mmCIF file of C-alpha atoms and ligand atoms in Angstrom:
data_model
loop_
_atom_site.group_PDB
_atom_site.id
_atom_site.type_symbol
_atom_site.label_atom_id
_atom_site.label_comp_id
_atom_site.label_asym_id
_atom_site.label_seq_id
_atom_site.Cartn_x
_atom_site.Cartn_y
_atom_site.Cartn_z
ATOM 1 C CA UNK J 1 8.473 -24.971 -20.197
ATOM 2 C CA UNK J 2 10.190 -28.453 -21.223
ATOM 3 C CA UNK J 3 10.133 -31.808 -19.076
ATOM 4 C CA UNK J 4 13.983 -30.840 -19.553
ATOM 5 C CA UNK J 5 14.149 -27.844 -17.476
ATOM 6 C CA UNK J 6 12.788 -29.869 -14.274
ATOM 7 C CA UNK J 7 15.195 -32.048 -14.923
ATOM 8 C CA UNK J 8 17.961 -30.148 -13.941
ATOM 9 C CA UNK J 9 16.614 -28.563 -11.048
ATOM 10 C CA UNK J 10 15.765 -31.781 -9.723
ATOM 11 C CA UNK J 11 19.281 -32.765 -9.302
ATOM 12 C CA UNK J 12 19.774 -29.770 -6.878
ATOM 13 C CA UNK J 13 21.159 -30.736 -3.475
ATOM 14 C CA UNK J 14 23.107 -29.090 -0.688
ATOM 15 C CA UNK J 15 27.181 -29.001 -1.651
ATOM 16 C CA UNK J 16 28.870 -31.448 0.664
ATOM 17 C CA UNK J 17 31.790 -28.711 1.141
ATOM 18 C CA UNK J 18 28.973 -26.802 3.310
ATOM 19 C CA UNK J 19 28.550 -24.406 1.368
ATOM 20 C CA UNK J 20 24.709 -24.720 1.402
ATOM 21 C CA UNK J 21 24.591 -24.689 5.010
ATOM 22 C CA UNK J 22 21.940 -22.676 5.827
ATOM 23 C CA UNK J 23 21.363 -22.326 10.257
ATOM 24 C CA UNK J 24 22.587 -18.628 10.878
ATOM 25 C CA UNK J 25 24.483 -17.567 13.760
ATOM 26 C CA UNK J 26 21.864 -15.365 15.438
ATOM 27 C CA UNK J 27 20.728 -16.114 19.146
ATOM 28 C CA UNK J 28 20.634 -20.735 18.969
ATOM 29 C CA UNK J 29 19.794 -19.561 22.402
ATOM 30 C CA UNK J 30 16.563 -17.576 22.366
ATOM 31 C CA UNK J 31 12.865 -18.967 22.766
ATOM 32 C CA UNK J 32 12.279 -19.378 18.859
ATOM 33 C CA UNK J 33 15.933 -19.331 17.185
ATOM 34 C CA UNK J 34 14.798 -20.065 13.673
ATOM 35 C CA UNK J 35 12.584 -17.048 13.864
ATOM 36 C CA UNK J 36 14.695 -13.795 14.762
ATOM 37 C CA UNK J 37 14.536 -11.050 12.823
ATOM 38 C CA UNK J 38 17.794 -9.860 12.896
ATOM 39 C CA UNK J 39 18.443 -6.377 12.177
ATOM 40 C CA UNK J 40 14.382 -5.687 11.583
ATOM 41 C CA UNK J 41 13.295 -7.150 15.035
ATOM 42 C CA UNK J 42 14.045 -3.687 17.185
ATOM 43 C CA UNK J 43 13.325 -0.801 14.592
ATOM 44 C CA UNK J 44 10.962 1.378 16.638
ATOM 45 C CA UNK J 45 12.898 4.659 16.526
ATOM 46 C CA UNK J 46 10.364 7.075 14.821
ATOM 47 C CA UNK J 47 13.087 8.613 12.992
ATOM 48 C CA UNK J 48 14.357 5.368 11.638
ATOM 49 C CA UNK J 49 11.160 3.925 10.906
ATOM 50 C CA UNK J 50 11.125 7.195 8.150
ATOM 51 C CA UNK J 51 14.450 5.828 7.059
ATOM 52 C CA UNK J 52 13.070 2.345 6.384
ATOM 53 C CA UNK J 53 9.878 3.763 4.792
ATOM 54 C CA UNK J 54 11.570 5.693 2.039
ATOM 55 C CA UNK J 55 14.381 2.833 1.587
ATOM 56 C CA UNK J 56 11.273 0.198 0.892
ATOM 57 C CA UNK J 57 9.352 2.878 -1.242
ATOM 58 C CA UNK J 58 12.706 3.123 -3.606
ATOM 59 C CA UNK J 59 12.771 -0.580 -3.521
ATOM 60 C CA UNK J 60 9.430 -0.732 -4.768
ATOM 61 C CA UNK J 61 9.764 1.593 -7.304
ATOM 62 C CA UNK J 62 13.405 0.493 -8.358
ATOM 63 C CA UNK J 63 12.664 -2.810 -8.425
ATOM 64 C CA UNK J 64 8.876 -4.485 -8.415
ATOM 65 C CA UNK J 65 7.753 -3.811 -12.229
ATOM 66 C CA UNK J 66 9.806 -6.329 -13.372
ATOM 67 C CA UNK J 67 9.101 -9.229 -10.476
ATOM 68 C CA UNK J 68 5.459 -8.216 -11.414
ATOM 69 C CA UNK J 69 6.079 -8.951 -14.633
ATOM 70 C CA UNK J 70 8.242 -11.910 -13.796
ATOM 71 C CA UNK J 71 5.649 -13.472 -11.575
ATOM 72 C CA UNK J 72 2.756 -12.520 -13.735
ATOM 73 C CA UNK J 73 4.983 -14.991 -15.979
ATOM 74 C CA UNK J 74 5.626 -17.573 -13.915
ATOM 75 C CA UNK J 75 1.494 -18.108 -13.644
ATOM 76 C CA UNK J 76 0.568 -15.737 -10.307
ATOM 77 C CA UNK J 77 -3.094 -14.008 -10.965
ATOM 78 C CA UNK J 78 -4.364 -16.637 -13.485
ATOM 79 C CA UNK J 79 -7.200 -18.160 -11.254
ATOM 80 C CA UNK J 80 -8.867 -15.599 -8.827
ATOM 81 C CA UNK J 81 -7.351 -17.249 -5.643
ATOM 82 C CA UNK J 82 -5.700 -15.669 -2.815
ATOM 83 C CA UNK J 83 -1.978 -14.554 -2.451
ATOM 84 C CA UNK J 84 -0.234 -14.860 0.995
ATOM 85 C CA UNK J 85 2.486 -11.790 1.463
ATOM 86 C CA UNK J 86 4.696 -12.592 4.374
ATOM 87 C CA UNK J 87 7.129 -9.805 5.663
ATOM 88 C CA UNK J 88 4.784 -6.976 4.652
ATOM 89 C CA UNK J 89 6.589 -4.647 6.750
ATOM 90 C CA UNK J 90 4.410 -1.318 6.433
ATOM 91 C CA UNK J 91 2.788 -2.361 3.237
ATOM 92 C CA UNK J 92 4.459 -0.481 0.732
ATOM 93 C CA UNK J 93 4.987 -3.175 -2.024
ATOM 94 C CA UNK J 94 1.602 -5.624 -1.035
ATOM 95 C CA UNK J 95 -0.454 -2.402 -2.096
ATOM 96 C CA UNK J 96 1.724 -2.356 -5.305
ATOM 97 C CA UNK J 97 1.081 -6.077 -5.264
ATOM 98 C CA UNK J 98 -2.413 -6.097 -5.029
ATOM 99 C CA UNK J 99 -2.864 -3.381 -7.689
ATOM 100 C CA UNK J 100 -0.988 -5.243 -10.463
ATOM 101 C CA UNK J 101 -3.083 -8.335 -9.728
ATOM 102 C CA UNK J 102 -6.972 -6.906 -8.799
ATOM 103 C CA UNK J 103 -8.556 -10.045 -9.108
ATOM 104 C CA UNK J 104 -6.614 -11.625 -6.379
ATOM 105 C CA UNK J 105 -6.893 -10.573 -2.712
ATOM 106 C CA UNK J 106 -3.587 -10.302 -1.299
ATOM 107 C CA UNK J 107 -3.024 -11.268 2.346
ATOM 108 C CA UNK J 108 -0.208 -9.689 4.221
ATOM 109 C CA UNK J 109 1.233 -10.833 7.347
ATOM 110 C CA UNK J 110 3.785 -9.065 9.180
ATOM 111 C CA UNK J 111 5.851 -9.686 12.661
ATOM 112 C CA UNK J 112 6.519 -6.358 13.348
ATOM 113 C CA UNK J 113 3.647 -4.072 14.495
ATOM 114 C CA UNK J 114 5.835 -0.863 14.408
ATOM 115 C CA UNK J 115 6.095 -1.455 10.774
ATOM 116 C CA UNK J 116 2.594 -2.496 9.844
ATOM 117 C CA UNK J 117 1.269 0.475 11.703
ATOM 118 C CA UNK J 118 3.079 2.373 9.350
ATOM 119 C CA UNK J 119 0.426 1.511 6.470
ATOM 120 C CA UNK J 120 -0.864 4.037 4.711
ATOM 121 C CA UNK J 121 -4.786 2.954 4.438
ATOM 122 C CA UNK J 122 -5.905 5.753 1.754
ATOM 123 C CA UNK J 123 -3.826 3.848 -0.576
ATOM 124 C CA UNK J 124 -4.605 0.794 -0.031
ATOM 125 C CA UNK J 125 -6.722 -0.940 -2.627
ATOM 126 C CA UNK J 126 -9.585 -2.758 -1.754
ATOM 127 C CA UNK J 127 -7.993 -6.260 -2.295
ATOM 128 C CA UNK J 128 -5.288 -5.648 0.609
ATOM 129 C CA UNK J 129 -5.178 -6.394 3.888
ATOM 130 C CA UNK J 130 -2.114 -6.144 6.378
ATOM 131 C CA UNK J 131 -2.592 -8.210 10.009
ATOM 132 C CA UNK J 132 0.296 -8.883 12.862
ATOM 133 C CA UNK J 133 1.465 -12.904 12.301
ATOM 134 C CA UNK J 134 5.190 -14.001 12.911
ATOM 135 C CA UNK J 135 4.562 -16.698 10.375
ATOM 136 C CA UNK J 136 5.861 -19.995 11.566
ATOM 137 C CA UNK J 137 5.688 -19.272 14.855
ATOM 138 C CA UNK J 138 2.261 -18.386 15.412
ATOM 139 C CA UNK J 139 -1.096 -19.703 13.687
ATOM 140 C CA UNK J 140 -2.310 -18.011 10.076
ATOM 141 C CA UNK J 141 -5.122 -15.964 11.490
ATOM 142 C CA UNK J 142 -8.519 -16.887 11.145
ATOM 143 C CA UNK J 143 -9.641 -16.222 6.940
ATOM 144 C CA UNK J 144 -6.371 -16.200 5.511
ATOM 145 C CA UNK J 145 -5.130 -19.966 6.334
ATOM 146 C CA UNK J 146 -6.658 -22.159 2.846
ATOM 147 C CA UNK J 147 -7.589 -18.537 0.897
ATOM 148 C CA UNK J 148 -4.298 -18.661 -1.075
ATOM 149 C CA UNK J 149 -2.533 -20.566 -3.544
ATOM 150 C CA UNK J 150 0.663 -18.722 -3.456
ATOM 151 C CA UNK J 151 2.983 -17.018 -1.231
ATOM 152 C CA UNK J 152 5.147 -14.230 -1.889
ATOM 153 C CA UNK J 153 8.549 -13.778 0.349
ATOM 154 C CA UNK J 154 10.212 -10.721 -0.517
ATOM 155 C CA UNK J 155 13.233 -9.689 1.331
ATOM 156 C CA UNK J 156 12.223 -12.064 3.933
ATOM 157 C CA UNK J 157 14.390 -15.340 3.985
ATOM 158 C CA UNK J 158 17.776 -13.123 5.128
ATOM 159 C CA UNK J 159 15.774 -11.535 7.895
ATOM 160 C CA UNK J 160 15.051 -15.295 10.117
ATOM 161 C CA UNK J 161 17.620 -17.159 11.579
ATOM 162 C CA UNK J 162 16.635 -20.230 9.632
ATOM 163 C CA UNK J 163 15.084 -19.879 6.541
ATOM 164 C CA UNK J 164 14.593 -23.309 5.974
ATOM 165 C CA UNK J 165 11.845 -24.083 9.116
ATOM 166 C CA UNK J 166 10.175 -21.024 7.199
ATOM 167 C CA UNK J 167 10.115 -22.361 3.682
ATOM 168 C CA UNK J 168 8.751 -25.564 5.443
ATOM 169 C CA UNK J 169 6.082 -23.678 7.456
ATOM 170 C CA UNK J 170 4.774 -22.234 4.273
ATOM 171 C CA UNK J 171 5.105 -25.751 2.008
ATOM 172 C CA UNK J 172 3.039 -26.867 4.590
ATOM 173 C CA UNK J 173 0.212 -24.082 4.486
ATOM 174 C CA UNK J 174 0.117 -24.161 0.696
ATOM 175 C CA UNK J 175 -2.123 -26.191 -1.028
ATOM 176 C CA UNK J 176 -0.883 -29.041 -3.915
ATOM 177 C CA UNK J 177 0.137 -26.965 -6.748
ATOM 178 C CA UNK J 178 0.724 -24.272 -5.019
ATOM 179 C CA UNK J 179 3.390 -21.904 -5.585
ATOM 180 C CA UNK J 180 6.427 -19.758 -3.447
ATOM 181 C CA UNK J 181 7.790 -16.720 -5.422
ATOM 182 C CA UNK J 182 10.750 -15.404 -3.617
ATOM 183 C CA UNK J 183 12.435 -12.612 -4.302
ATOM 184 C CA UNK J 184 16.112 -11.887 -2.691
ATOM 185 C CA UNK J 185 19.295 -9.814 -2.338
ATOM 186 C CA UNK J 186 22.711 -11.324 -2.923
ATOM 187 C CA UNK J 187 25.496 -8.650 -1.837
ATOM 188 C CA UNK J 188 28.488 -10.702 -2.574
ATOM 189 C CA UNK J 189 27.147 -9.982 -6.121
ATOM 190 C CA UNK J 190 27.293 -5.856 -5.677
ATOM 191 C CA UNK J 191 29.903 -4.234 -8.467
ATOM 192 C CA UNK J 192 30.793 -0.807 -9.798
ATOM 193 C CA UNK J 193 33.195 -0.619 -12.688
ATOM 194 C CA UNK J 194 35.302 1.012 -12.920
ATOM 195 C CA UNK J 195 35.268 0.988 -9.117
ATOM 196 C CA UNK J 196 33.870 4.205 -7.248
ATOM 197 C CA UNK J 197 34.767 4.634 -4.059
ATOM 198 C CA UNK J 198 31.226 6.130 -3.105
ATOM 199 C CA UNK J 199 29.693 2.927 -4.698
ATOM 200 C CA UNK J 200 31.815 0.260 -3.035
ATOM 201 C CA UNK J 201 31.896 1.839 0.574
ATOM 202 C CA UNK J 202 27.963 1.736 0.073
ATOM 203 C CA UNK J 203 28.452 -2.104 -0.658
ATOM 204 C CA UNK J 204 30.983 -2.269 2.257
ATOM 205 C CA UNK J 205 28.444 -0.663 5.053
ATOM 206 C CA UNK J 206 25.881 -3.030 3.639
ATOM 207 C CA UNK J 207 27.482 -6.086 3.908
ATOM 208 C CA UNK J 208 29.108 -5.173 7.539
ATOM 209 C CA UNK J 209 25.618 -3.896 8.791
ATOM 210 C CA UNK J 210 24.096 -6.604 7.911
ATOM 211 C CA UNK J 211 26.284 -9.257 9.279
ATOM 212 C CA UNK J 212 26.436 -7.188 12.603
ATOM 213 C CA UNK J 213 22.507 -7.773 12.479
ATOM 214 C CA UNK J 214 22.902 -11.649 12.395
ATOM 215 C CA UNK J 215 21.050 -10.878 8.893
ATOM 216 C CA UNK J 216 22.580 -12.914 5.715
ATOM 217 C CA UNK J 217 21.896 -11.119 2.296
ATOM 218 C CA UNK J 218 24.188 -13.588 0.880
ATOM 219 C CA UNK J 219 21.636 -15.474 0.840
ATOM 220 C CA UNK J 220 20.148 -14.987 -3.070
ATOM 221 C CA UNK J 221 22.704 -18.058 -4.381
ATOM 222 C CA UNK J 222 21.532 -20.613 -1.557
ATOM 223 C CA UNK J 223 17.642 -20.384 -2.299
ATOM 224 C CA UNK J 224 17.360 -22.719 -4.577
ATOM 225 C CA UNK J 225 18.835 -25.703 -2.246
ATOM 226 C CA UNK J 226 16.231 -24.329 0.565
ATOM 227 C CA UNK J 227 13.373 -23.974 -1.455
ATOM 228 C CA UNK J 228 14.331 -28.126 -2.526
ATOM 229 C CA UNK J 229 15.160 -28.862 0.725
ATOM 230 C CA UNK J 230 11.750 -27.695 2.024
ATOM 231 C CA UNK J 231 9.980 -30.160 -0.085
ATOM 232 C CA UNK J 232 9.209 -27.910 -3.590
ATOM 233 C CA UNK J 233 10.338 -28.444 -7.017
ATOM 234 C CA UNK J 234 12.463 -25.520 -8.398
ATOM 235 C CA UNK J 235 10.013 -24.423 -11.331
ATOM 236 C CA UNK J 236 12.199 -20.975 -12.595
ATOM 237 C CA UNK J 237 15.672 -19.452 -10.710
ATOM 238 C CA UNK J 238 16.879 -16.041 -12.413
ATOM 239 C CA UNK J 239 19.644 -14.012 -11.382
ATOM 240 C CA UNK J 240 19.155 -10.052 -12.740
ATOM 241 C CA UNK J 241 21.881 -7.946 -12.519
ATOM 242 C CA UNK J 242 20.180 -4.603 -12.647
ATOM 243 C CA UNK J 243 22.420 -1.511 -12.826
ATOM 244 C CA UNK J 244 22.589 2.230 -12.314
ATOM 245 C CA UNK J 245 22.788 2.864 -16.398
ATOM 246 C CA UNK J 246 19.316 1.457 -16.491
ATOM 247 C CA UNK J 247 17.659 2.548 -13.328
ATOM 248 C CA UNK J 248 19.453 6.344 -13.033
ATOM 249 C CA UNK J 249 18.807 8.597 -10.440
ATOM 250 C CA UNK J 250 16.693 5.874 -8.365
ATOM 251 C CA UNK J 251 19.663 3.626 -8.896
ATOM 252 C CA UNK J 252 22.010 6.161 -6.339
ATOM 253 C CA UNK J 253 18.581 6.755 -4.260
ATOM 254 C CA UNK J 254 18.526 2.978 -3.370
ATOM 255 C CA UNK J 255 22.361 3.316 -1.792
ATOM 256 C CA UNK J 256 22.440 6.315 -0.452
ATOM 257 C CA UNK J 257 19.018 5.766 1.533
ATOM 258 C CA UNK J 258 20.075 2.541 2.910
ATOM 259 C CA UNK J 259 23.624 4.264 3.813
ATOM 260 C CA UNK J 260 21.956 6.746 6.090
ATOM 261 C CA UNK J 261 19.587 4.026 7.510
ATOM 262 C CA UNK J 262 22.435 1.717 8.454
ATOM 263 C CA UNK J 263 24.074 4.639 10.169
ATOM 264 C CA UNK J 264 20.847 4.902 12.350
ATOM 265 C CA UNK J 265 20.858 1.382 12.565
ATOM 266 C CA UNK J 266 23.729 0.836 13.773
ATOM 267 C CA UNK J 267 26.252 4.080 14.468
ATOM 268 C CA UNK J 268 29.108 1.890 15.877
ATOM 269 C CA UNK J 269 29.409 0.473 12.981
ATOM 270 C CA UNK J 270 29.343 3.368 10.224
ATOM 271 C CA UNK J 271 30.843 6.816 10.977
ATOM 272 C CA UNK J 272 29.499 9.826 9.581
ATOM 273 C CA UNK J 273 32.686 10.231 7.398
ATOM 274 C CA UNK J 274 31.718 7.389 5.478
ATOM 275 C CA UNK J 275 28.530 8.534 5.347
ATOM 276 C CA UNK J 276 29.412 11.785 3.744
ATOM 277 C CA UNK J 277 31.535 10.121 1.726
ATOM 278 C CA UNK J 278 29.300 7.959 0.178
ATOM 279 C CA UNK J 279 26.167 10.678 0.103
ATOM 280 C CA UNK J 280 28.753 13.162 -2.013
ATOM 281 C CA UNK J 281 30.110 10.779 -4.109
ATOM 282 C CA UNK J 282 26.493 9.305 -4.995
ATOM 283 C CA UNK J 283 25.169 13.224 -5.413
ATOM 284 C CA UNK J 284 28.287 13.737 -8.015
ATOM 285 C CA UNK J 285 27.021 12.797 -11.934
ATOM 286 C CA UNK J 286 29.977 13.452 -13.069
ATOM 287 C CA UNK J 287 31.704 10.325 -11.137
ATOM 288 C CA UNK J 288 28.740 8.081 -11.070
ATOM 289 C CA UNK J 289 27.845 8.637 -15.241
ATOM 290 C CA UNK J 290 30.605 7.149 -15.909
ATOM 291 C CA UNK J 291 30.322 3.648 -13.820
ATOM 292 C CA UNK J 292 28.080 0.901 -14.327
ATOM 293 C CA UNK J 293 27.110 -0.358 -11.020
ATOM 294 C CA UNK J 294 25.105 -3.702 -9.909
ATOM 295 C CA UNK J 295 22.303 -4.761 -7.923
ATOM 296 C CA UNK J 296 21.415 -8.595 -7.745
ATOM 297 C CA UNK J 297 18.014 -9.429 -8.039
ATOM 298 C CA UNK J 298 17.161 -12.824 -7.156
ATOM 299 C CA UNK J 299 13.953 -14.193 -8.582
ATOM 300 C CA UNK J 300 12.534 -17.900 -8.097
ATOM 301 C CA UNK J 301 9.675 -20.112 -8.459
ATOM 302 C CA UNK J 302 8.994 -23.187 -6.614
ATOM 303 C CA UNK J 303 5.926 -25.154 -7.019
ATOM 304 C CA UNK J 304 4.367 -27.960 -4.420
ATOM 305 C CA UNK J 305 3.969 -31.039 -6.521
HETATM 306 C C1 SAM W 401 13.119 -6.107 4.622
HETATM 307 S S1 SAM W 401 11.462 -6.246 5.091
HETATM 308 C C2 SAM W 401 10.717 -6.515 3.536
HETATM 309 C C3 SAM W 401 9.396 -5.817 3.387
HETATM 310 C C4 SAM W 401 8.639 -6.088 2.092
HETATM 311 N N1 SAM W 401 8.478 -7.508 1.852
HETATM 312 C C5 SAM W 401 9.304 -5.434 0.926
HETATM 313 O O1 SAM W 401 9.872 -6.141 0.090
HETATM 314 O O2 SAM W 401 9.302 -4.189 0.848
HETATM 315 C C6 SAM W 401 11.305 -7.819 5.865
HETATM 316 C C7 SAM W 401 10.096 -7.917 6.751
HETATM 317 O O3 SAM W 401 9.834 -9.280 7.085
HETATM 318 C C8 SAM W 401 9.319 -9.319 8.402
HETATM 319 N N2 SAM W 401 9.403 -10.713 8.851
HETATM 320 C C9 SAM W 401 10.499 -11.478 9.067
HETATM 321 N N3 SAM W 401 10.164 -12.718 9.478
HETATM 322 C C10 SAM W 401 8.805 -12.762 9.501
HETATM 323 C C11 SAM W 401 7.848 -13.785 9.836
HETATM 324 N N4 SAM W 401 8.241 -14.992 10.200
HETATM 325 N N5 SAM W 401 6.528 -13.491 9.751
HETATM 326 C C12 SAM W 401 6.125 -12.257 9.363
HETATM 327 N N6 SAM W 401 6.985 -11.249 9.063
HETATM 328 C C13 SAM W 401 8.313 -11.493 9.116
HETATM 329 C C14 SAM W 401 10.203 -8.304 9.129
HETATM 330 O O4 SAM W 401 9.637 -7.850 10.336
HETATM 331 C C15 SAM W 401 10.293 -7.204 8.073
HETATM 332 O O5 SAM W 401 9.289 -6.245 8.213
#
């Protein structure tokens, strides 16, 4: 890693055009604005908390080998210290977490207690835990606040209102050196070509769900002014395009789950012909063999100097 590379993430700072703005629209009303969850504060609905679960076990297996392997990378699990996990939802990828790196516990923290309920303890290896904390707005609970050196946020940042008190709240818990790995979703980066219909109404329901939710998963391109804004130095950015010729049948599993989910989610905004639509078109090889498709995966490292 050259002196060089710093270099040019040190001269990141937020576009005067206002572009980088980062405040959302949700609720500048409520008690704590900067800490809504947007479309993951009310899931309670038993039948869409089953939604969620397989949609964040696809993820998981879709996705996490490679930010394993690109954190592993990037230095996380070379001393023995602790990892904070915030947004552990119902624990699905801080098990996976904790079982790629065994000699570091792995401390997950999650707002929601319908999710984290939703832990499954057999699996859970022994260097897991999983406790209620809306991080930034409440205190780390007792034994986790100075047991980590890093902090994972996964799928997090587009879920608060503003992600930049967050990055602060965690610059502030970690210790000099320290580092954030975040890991994030761009949409306005989804493709298929040649265009399929089933593909790009997936991408459509996505993006309007979300933004109905006060959620921003256009949020993968603005992480690296946050992360600088919050006080770290940009150590490693990557953007991944990762595609349905490499990650086959899973690759169709990841849209069509989160089609049905943001159905349940929100049913004024999606109709069931879409739905269909999109569940058919994804279930036909012989349309979806012969587009390449893309998912954006957002990786970066920021250290506290
Ligand atoms: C989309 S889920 C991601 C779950 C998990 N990280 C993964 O990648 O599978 C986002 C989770 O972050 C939680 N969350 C959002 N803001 C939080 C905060 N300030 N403290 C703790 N959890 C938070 C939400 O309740 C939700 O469960």
């Amino acid at each position: 890693m050259g002196q060089q590379e710093y270099q040019v993430w040190g001269d990141l700072s937020f576009p005067s055009d206002g572009a980088g703005r980062v405040h959302s629209i949700i609720s500048s009303d409520s008690d704590n604005p900067w800490m809504t969850l947007g479309i993951m504060e009310n899931i309670e609905d038993e039948r869409l908390l089953a939604e969620w679960d397989n949609v964040l076990a696809v993820q998981t297996e879709l996705l996490a080998d490679r930010e394993f392997e690109w954190m592993a990378r990037r230095g996380l699990g070379t001393n023995s210290a602790g990892i904070l996990e915030i947004g552990s939802a119902n624990g699905n990828y801080g098990t996976a977490l904790a079982r790629n790196f065994p000699e570091n516990f792995v401390y997950g923290l999650e707002a929601n207690s319908n999710l984290s309920e939703r832990m499954n303890f057999e699996k859970c290896p022994p260097n897991y835990s999983i406790a209620v904390c809306k991080v930034g707005d409440e205190p780390l609970p007792e034994g986790v606040s100075g047991n980590f050196d890093s902090c994972i946020l996964r799928f997090v940042t587009q879920h608060v209102s503003d992600p930049l008190r967050l990055l602060q709240a965690v610059y502030e818990e970690l210790p000099k050196g320290g580092s954030l790995y975040i890991v994030e979703e761009d949409d306005a980066l989804f493709q298929s070509y040649p265009a399929l219909s089933a593909f790009e109404t997936a991408f459509d329901i996505w993006r309007r769900v979300i933004s109905a939710g006060g959620s921003n998963s256009q949020i993968g391109r603005k992480l690296p002014f946050l992360a600088r804004e919050a006080g770290f130095d940009i150590a490693s950015y990557e953007i991944t395009l990762r595609n349905s010729v490499e990650s086959g049948e899973n690759f169709n599993r990841l849209f069509a789950g989160t089609t049905k989910m943001f159905q349940m989610t929100n049913p004024d905004i999606v109709t069931s012909e879409e739905v269909n639509h999109v569940l058919e078109g994804l279930a036909d090889p012989a349309s979806t063999n012969s587009v390449v498709a893309v998912y954006p995966q957002v990786l970066l490292h920021a250290v506290k100097r």
